[in-house]
Coordinates of C-alpha atoms in Angstrom, one line a residue:
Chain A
X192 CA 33.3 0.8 -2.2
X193 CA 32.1 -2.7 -2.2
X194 CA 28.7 -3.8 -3.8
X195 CA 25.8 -5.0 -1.6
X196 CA 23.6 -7.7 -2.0
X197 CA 20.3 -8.6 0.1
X198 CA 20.9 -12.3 1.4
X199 CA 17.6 -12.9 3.6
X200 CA 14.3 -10.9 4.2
X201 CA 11.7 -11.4 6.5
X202 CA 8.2 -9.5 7.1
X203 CA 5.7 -10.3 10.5
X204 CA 2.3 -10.7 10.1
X205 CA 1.8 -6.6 10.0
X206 CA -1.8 -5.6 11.8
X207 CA -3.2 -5.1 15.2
X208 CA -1.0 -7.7 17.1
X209 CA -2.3 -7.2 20.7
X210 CA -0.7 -10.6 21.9
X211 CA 2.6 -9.3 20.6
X212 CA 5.1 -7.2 22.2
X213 CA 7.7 -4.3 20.4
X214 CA 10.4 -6.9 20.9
X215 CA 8.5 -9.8 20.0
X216 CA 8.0 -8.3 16.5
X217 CA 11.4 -7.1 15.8
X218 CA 13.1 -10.5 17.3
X219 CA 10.7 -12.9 14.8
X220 CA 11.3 -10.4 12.0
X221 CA 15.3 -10.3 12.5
X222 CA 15.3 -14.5 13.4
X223 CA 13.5 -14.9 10.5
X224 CA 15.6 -13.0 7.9
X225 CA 19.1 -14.6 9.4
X226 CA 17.8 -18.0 8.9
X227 CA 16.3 -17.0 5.4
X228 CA 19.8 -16.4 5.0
X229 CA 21.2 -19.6 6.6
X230 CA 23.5 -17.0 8.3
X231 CA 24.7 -18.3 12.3
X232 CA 25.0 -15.5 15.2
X233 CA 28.2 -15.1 15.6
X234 CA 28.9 -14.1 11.8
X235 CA 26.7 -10.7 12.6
X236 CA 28.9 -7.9 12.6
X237 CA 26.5 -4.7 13.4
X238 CA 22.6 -4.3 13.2
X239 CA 20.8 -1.2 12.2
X240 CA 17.4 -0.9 14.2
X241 CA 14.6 1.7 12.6
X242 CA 12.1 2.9 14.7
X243 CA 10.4 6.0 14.5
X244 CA 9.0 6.3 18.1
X245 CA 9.5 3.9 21.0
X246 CA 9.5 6.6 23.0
X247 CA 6.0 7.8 22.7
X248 CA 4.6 4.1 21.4
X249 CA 5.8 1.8 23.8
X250 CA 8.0 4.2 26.5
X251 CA 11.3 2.1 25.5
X252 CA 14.2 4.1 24.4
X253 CA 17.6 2.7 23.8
X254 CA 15.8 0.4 21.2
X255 CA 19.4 -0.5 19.2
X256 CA 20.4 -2.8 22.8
X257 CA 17.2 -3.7 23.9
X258 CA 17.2 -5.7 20.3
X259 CA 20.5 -7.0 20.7
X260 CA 20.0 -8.4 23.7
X261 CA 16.3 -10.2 22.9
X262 CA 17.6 -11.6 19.8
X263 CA 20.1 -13.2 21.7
X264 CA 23.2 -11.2 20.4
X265 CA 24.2 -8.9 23.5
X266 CA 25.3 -10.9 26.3
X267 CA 27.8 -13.0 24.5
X268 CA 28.7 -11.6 21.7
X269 CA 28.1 -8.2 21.7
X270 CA 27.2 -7.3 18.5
X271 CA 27.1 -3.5 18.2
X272 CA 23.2 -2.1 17.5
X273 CA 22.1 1.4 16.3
X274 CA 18.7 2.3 15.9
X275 CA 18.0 4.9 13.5
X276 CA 15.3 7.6 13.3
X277 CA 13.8 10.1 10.0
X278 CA 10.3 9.8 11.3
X279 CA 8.7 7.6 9.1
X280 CA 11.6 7.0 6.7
X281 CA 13.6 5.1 10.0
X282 CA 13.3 2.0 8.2
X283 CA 14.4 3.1 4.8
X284 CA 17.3 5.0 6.6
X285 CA 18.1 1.8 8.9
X286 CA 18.4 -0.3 5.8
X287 CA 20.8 2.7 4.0
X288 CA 22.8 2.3 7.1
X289 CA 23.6 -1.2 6.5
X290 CA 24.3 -0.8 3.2
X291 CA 27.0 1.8 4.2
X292 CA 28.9 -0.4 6.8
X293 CA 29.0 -3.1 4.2
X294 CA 29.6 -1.2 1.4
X295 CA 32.7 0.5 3.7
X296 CA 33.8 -3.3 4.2
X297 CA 34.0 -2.3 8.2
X298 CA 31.0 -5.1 8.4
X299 CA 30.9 -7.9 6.5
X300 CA 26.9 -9.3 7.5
X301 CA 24.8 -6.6 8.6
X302 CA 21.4 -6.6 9.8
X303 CA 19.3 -4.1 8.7
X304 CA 15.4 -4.0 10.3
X305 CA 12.3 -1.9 11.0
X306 CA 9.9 -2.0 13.6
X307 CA 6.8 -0.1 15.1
X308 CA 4.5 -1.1 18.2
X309 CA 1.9 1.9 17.4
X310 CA -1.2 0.1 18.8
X311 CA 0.0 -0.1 22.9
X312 CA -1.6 3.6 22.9
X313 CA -5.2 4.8 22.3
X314 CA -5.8 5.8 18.8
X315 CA -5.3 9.5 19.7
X316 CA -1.9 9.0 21.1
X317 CA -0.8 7.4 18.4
X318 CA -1.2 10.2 16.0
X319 CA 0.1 12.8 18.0
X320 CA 3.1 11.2 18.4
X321 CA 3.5 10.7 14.4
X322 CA 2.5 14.6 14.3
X323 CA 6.1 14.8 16.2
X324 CA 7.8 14.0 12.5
X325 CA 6.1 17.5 11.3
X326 CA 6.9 20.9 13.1
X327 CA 5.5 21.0 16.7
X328 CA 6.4 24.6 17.1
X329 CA 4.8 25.8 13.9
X330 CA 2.3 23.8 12.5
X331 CA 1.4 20.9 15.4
X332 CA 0.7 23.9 17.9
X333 CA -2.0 25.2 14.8
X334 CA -3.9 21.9 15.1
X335 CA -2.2 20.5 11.9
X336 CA -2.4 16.7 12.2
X337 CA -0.4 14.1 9.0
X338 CA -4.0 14.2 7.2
X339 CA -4.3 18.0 7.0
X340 CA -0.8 17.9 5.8
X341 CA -1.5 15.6 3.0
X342 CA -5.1 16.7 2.6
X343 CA -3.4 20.5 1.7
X344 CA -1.2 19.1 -0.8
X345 CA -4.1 17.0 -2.0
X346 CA -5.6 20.1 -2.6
X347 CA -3.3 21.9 -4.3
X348 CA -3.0 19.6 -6.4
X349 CA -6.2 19.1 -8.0
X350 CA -6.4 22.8 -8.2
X351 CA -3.3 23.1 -10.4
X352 CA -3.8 20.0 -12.3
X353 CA -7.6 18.7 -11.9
X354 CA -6.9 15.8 -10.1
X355 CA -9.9 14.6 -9.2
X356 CA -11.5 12.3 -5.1
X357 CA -11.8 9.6 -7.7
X358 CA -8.9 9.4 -8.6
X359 CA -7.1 9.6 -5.5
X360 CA -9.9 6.4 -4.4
X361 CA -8.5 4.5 -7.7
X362 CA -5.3 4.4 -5.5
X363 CA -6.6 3.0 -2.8
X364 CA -8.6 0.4 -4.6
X365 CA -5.5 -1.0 -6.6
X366 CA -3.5 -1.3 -3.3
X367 CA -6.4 -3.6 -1.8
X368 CA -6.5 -5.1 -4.6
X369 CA -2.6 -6.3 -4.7
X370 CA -2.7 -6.7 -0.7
X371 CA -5.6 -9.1 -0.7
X372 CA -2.6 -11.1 -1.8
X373 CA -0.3 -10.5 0.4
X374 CA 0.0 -12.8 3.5
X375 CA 1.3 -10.3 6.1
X376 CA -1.3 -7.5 4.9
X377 CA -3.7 -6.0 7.6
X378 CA -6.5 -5.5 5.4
X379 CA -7.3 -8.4 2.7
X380 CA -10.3 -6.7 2.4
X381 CA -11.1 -5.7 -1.6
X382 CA -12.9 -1.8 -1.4
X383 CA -14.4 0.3 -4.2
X384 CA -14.5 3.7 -5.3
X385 CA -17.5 4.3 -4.0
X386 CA -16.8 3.2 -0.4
X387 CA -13.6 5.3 0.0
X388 CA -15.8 8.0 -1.4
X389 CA -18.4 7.4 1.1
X390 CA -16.5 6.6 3.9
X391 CA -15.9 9.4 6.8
X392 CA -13.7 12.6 6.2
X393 CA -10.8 12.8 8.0
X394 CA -9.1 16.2 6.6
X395 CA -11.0 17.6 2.9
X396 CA -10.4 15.7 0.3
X397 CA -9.2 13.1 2.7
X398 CA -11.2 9.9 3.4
X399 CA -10.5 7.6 5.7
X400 CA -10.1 5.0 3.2
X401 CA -7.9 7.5 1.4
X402 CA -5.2 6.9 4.7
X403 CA -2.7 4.2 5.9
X404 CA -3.6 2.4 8.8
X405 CA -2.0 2.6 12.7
X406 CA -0.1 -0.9 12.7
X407 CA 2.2 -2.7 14.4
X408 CA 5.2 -4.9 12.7
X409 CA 8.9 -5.6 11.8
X410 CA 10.7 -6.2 8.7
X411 CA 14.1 -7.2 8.5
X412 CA 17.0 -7.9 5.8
X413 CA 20.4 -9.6 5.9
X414 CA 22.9 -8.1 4.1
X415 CA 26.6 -9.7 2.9
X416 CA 29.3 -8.5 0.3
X417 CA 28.2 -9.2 -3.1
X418 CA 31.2 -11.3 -3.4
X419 CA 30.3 -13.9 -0.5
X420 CA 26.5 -13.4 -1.4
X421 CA 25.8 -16.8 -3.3
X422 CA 27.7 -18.7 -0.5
X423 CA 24.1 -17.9 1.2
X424 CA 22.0 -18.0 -1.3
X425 CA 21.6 -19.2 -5.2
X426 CA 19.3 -15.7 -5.2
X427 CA 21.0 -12.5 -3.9
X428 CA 19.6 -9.3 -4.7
X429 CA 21.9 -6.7 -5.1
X430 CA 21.8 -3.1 -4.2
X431 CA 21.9 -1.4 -7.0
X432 CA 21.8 2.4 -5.5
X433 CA 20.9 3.9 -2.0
X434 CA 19.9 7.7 -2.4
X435 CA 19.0 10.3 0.3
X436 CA 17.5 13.7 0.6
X437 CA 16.2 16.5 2.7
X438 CA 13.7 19.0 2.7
X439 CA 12.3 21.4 5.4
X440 CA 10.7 19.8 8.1
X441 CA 7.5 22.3 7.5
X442 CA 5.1 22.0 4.4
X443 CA 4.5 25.8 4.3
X444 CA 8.5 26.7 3.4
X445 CA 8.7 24.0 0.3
X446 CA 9.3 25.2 -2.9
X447 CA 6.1 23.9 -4.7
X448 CA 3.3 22.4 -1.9
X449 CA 2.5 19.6 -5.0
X450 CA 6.0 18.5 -5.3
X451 CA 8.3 16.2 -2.2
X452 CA 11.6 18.0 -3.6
X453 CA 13.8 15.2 -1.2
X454 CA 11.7 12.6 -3.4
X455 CA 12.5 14.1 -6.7
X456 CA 16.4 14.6 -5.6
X457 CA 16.7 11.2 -3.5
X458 CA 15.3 9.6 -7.2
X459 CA 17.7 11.8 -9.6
X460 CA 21.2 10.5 -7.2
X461 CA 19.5 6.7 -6.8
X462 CA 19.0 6.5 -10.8
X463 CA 22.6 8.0 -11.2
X464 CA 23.9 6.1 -8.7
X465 CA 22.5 2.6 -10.7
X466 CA 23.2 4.4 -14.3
X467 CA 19.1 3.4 -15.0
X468 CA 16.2 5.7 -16.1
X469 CA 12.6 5.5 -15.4
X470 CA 11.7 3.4 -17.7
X471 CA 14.2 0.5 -16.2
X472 CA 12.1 0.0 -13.5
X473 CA 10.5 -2.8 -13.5
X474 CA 8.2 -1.9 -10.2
X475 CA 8.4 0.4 -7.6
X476 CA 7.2 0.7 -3.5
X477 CA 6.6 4.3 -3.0
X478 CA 5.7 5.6 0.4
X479 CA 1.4 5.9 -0.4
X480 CA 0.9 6.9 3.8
X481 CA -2.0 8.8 2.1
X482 CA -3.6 8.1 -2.1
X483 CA -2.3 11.6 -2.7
X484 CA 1.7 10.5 -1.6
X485 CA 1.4 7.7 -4.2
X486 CA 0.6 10.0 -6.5
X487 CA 3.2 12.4 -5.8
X488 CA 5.9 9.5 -5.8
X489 CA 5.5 8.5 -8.9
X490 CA 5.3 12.0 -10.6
X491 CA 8.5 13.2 -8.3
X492 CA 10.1 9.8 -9.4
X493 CA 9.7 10.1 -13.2
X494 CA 6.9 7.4 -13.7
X495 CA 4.2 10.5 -15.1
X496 CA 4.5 14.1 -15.8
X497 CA 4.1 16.6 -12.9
X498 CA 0.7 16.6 -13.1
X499 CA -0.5 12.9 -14.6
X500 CA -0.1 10.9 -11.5
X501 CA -3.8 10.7 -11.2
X502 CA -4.3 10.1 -15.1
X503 CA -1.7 7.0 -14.8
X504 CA -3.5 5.7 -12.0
X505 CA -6.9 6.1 -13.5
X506 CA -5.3 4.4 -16.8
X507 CA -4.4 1.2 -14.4
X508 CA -1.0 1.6 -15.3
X509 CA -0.1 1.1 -11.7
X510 CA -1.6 -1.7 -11.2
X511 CA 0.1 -5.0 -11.9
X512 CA 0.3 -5.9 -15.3
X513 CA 0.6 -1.8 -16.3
X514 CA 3.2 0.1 -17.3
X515 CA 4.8 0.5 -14.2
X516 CA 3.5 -1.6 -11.0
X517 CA 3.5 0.2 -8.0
X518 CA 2.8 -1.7 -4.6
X519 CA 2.3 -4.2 -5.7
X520 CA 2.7 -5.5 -1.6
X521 CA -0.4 -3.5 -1.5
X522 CA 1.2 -0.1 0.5
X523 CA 1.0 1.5 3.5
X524 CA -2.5 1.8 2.5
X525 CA -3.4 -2.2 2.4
X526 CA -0.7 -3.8 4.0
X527 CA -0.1 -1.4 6.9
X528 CA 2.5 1.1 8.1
X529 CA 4.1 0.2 10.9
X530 CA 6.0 3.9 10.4
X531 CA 9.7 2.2 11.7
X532 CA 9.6 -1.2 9.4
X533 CA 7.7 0.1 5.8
X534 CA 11.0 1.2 4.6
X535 CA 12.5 -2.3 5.1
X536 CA 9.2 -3.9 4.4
X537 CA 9.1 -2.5 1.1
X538 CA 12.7 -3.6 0.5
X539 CA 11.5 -7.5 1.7
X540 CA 8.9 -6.6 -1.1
X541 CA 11.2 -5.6 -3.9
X542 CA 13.5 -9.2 -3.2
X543 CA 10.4 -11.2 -3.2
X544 CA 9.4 -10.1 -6.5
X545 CA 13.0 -10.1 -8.1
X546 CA 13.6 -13.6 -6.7
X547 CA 10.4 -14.9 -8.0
X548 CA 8.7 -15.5 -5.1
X549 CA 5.5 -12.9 -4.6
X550 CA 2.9 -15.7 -5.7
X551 CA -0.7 -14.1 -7.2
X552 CA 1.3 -10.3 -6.8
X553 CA 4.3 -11.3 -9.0
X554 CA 5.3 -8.9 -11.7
X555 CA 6.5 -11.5 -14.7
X556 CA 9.9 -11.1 -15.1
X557 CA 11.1 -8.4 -12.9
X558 CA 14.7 -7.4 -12.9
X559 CA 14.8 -4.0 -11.0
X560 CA 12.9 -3.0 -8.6
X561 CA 12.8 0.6 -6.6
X562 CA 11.9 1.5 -3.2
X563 CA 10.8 5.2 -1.8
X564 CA 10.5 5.9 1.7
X565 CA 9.1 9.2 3.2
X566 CA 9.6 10.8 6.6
X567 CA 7.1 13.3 7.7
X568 CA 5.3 15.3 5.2
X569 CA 8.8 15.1 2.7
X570 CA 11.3 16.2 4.9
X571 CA 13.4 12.7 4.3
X572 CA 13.2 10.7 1.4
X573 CA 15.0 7.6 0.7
X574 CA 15.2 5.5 -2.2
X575 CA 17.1 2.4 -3.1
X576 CA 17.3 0.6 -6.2
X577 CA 17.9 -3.0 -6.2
X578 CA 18.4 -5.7 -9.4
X579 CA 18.4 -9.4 -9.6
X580 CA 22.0 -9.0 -12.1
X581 CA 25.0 -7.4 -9.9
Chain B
X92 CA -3.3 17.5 27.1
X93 CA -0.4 19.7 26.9
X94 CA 0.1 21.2 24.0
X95 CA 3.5 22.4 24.9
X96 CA 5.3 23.1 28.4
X97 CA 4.8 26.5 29.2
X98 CA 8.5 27.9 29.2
X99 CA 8.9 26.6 25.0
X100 CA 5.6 28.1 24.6
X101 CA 6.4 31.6 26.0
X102 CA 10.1 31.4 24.3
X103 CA 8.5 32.6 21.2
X104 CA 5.3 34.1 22.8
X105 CA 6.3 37.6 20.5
X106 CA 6.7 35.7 17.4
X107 CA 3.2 33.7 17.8
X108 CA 0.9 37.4 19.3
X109 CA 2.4 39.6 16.9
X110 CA 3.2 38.3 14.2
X111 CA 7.6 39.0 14.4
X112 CA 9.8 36.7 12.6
X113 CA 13.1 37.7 11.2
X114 CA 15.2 39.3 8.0
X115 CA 18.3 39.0 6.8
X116 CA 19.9 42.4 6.2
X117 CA 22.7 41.0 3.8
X118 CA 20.2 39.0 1.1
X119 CA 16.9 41.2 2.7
X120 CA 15.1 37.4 2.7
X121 CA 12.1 37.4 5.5
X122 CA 11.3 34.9 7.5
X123 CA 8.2 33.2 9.4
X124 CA 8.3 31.5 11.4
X125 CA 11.6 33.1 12.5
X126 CA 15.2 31.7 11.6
X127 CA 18.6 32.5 13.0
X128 CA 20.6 31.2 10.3
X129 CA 20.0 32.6 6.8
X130 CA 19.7 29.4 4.3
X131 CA 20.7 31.4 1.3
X132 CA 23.9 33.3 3.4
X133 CA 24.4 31.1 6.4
X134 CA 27.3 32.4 8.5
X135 CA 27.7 34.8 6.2
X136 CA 24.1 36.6 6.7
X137 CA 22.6 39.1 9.6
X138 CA 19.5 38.6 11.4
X139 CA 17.4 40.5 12.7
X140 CA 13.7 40.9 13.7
X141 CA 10.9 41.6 11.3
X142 CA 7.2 42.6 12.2
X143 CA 4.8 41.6 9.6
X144 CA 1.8 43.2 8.5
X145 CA -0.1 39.6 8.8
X146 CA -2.1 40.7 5.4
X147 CA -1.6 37.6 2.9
X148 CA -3.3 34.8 1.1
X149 CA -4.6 31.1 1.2
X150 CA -1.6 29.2 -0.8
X151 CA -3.7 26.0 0.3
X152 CA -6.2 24.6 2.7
X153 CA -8.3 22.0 4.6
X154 CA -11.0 21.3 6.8
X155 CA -10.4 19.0 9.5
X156 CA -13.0 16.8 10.5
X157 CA -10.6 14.3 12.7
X158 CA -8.3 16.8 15.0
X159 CA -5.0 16.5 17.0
X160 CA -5.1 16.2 20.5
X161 CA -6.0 18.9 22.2
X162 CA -8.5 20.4 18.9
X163 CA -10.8 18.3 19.7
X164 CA -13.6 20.3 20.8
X165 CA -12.7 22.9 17.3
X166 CA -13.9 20.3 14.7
X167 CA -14.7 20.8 12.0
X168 CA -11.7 23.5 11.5
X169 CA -9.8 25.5 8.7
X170 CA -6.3 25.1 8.2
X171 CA -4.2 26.4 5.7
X172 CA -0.8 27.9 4.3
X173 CA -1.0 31.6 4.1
X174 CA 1.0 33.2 2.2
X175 CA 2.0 36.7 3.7
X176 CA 2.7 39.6 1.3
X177 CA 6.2 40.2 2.5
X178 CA 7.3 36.5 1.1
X179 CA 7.4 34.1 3.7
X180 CA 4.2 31.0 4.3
X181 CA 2.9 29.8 7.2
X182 CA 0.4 27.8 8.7
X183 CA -2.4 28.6 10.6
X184 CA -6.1 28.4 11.1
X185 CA -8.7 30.2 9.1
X186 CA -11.8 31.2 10.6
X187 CA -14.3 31.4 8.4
X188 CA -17.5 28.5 6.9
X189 CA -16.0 25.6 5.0
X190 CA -18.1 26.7 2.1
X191 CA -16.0 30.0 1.8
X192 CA -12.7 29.7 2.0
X193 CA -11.0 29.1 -1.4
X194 CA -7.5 29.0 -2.7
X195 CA -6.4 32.9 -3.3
X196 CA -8.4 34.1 -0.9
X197 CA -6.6 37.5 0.6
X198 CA -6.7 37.1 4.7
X199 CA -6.0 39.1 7.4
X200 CA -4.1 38.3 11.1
X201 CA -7.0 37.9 14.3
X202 CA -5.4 37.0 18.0
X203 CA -7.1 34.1 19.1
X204 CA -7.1 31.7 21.7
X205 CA -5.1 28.4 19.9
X206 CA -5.9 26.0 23.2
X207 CA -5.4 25.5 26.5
X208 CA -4.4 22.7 29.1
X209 CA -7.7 21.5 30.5
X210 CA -9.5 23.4 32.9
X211 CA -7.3 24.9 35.0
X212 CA -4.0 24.7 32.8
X213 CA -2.3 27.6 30.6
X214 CA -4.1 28.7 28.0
X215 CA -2.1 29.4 24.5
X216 CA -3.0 32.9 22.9
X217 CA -1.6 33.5 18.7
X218 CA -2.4 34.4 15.4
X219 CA -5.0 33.1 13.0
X220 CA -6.5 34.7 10.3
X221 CA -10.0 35.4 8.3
X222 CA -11.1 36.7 5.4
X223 CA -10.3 40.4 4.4
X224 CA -13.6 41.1 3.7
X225 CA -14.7 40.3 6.9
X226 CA -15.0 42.8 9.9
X227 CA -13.5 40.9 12.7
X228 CA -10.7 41.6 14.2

């Protein structure tokens, strides 16, 4: 197998982009990372679309060609496209893709984006089509919606471990507080305990303020041989692991309702896989689609005890400039979730930072950086771990 | 809103009104919502079909204030993971007050009416539960 190395990344604005269409998004995002790279069209040898629902978002199918073609790489050159679907881990699993037709040395450059148009359909629409990446048949058809999902986990866990609404709100304040820094965030905006707290209840414990937005945005990476890298680029970031798990697609039949078991397995192969522990890790992007996830993540991943997530949050060791910085691109929670892209976004995150590049969010001196995407309510996780040294 | 077309929704119409999922007869493993495939003996296992008494407990809950489509006119609701005495866990809605319903609570299976497709569309009929102290039924 052949190592892998990130040559150009490129992020759109993510938010409520009303003037811009599903292909508009995905064609700056993919543009954008290939001339990041300095890479010419005819050098792409596949593309790995993830999208988690064109189907029910923007009534487009087929998303892998319709890409292709309105980046400009169908009609002439035919470069093949797949687009790639774990609910909301499609990005994540788009970008693993790539890394396996490189890796395989069938592809030399590969594309590897993320993209979701979730705000063509009213509000309502728009989470009944994410409840699809839950069970329709037996828990949809109960009324369960992502926040009651999330909300029941939230709740077992503060009743095994005392994790406490304020906690859970510290998560969402320290994700504002790194995505009021981030350019392409949808909310700048810096919040409190007290407003998440105070704002409406979506599912108990749930806030509103304690969820990840509906957002549209694309993401995209370029990936080349880490032999050929540095004729691209004096930076490459290397792919240091790509891990993958599953778990059932229903809450009620996991093992322990507090733990993502496809988090905590994904993590043990990816740290394996790159011969690193926990403590390696220089910053991580988990998958925080709700303040309970992020705390999950980083108990599943090995940052705190089973247990301690909220402790280390409440500690600020999260934050930037603690023990271990998570998001610092500010989340789902801050800088949107376009379900499709996060996986690559958080990936465009991770080479920003190692490269030096993240301005007022930089971590000082990172050399590894990790990345956990989530599909559904655990189902899929993916996580990838990527370092500035090959 | 459709919940779900009519012919997926009757496919399992038993399993939903009465409460029947499956067993394996080789590892004796029950299962709700049913499987065909045993995940402990795969090919290797024997299905068949289980009634379950429907008496269990609350593993975990919520109350949801913002609903799915189609729950609309339910909020606030009760949903939680019930954990029935025979092994498996399932979710459903709990009818009881928010105030009441706590983690370990025993519950026991009510038919209900889960929704229906507007005012003249099918209306979907299963299992939800309350408290075992109450005297519903």
């Amino acid at each position: 197998m052949r190592d892998v190395a990130i040559i150009g990344v490129k992020n759109t604005k993510f938010g409520e982009l009303w003037d811009r269409s599903f292909r508009d998004v995905v064609v700056e995002a993919g543009a954008g990372a290939v001339s990041d790279a300095g890479v010419v069209g005819e050098k792409i040898d596949a593309m790995f679309v993830g999208n988690m629902s064109g189907g029910q978002f923007v009534e487009q199918e087929h998303i892998g060609a319709l890409i292709a073609d309105y980046s400009g790489l169908a009609k002439n050159l035919h470069v093949p496209s797949t687009r790639v679907e774990a609910a909301c881990a499609s990005g994540g699993l788009a970008l693993r893709q790539g890394i396996y037709a490189v890796a395989s040395g069938m592809d030399d450059i590969v594309i590897a984006a993320g993209a979701e148009k979730m705000t063509d359909v009213p509000s309502p629409k728009a989470s009944s089509a994410l409840a699809a990446a839950a069970d329709r048949e037996w828990e949809g058809i109960m009324g369960a919606t992502f926040p009651g999902l999330y909300a029941m986990i939230a709740r077992m866990h503060m009743h095994k471990y005392g994790t406490t609404s304020e906690q859970l709100a510290q998560v969402a304040v320290k994700n504002h507080q790194n995505g009021q820094h981030n350019p392409i965030a949808q909310y700048k905006s810096k919040i409190t305990v007290d407003s998440v707290l105070k704002s409406i209840m979506v599912a108990d414990p749930l806030h509103i303020f304690d969820c990840s937005p509906i957002t549209d945005g694309a993401s995209a990476v370029v990936l080349a041989p880490a032999d050929i890298a540095h004729e691209y680029t004096d930076t490459p970031i290397y792919v240091k692991a790509t891990a993958q798990a599953s778990d059932t697609i229903a809450l009620h039949d996991r093992r322990d309702i507090t733990t993502l078991d496809a988090s905590v397995a994904a993590g043990k192969r990816a740290y394996e896989m790159a011969k690193v522990q926990p403590k390696d890790i220089d910053l991580v992007e988990v998958h925080d689609c709700f303040t309970i996830a992020e705390i999950c993540a980083i108990e599943d991943l090995g940052f705190a005890k089973k247990g301690e997530g909220g402790i280390l949050t409440q500690n600020g060791e999260t934050a930037i400039g603690g023990k271990i910085p998570v998001n610092t691109s500010g989340g789902l929670k801050s800088c949107g979730h376009p379900v499709g892209a996060t996986g690559v976004k958080q990936a465009v995150e991770i080479v920003e930072q190692l490269r030096g590049e993240a301005g007022k969010r930089q971590v000082d001196g990172a050399e590894i950086g990790m990345t956990h995407n989530v599909g559904g309510s655990g189902a899929t996780a993916v996580v990838h771990i990527f370092s500035r040294d090959r | 809103m459709i919940i779900m077309s009519v012919p997926r929704f009757w496919r399992k119409q038993i399993a939903r009104y009465n409460l029947v999922g499956t067993q394996c007869k080789k590892c004796g493993e029950k299962f709700y919502p049913p499987r065909n495939m045993c995940p402990k003996c795969r090919r290797d296992g024997e299905i068949e079909e289980y009634k379950f008494s429907g008496k269990g407990e609350v593993v975990t809950y919520t109350v949801i204030h913002t609903a799915a489509e189609g729950f609309e006119g339910q909020t606030p609701y009760v949903l939680g993971i019930i954990k029935l005495e025979e092994g498996p866990s399932l979710t459903s809605q709990i009818i009881c007050d928010a105030e009441n319903v706590k983690i370990g609570m025993k519950v026991k299976p009510v038919f209900r009416k889960l929704g229906q497709d507007g005012e003249r569309g099918m209306i979907y009929y299963g299992t939800k539960f309350v408290p075992e102290s109450t005297d519903k039924c």
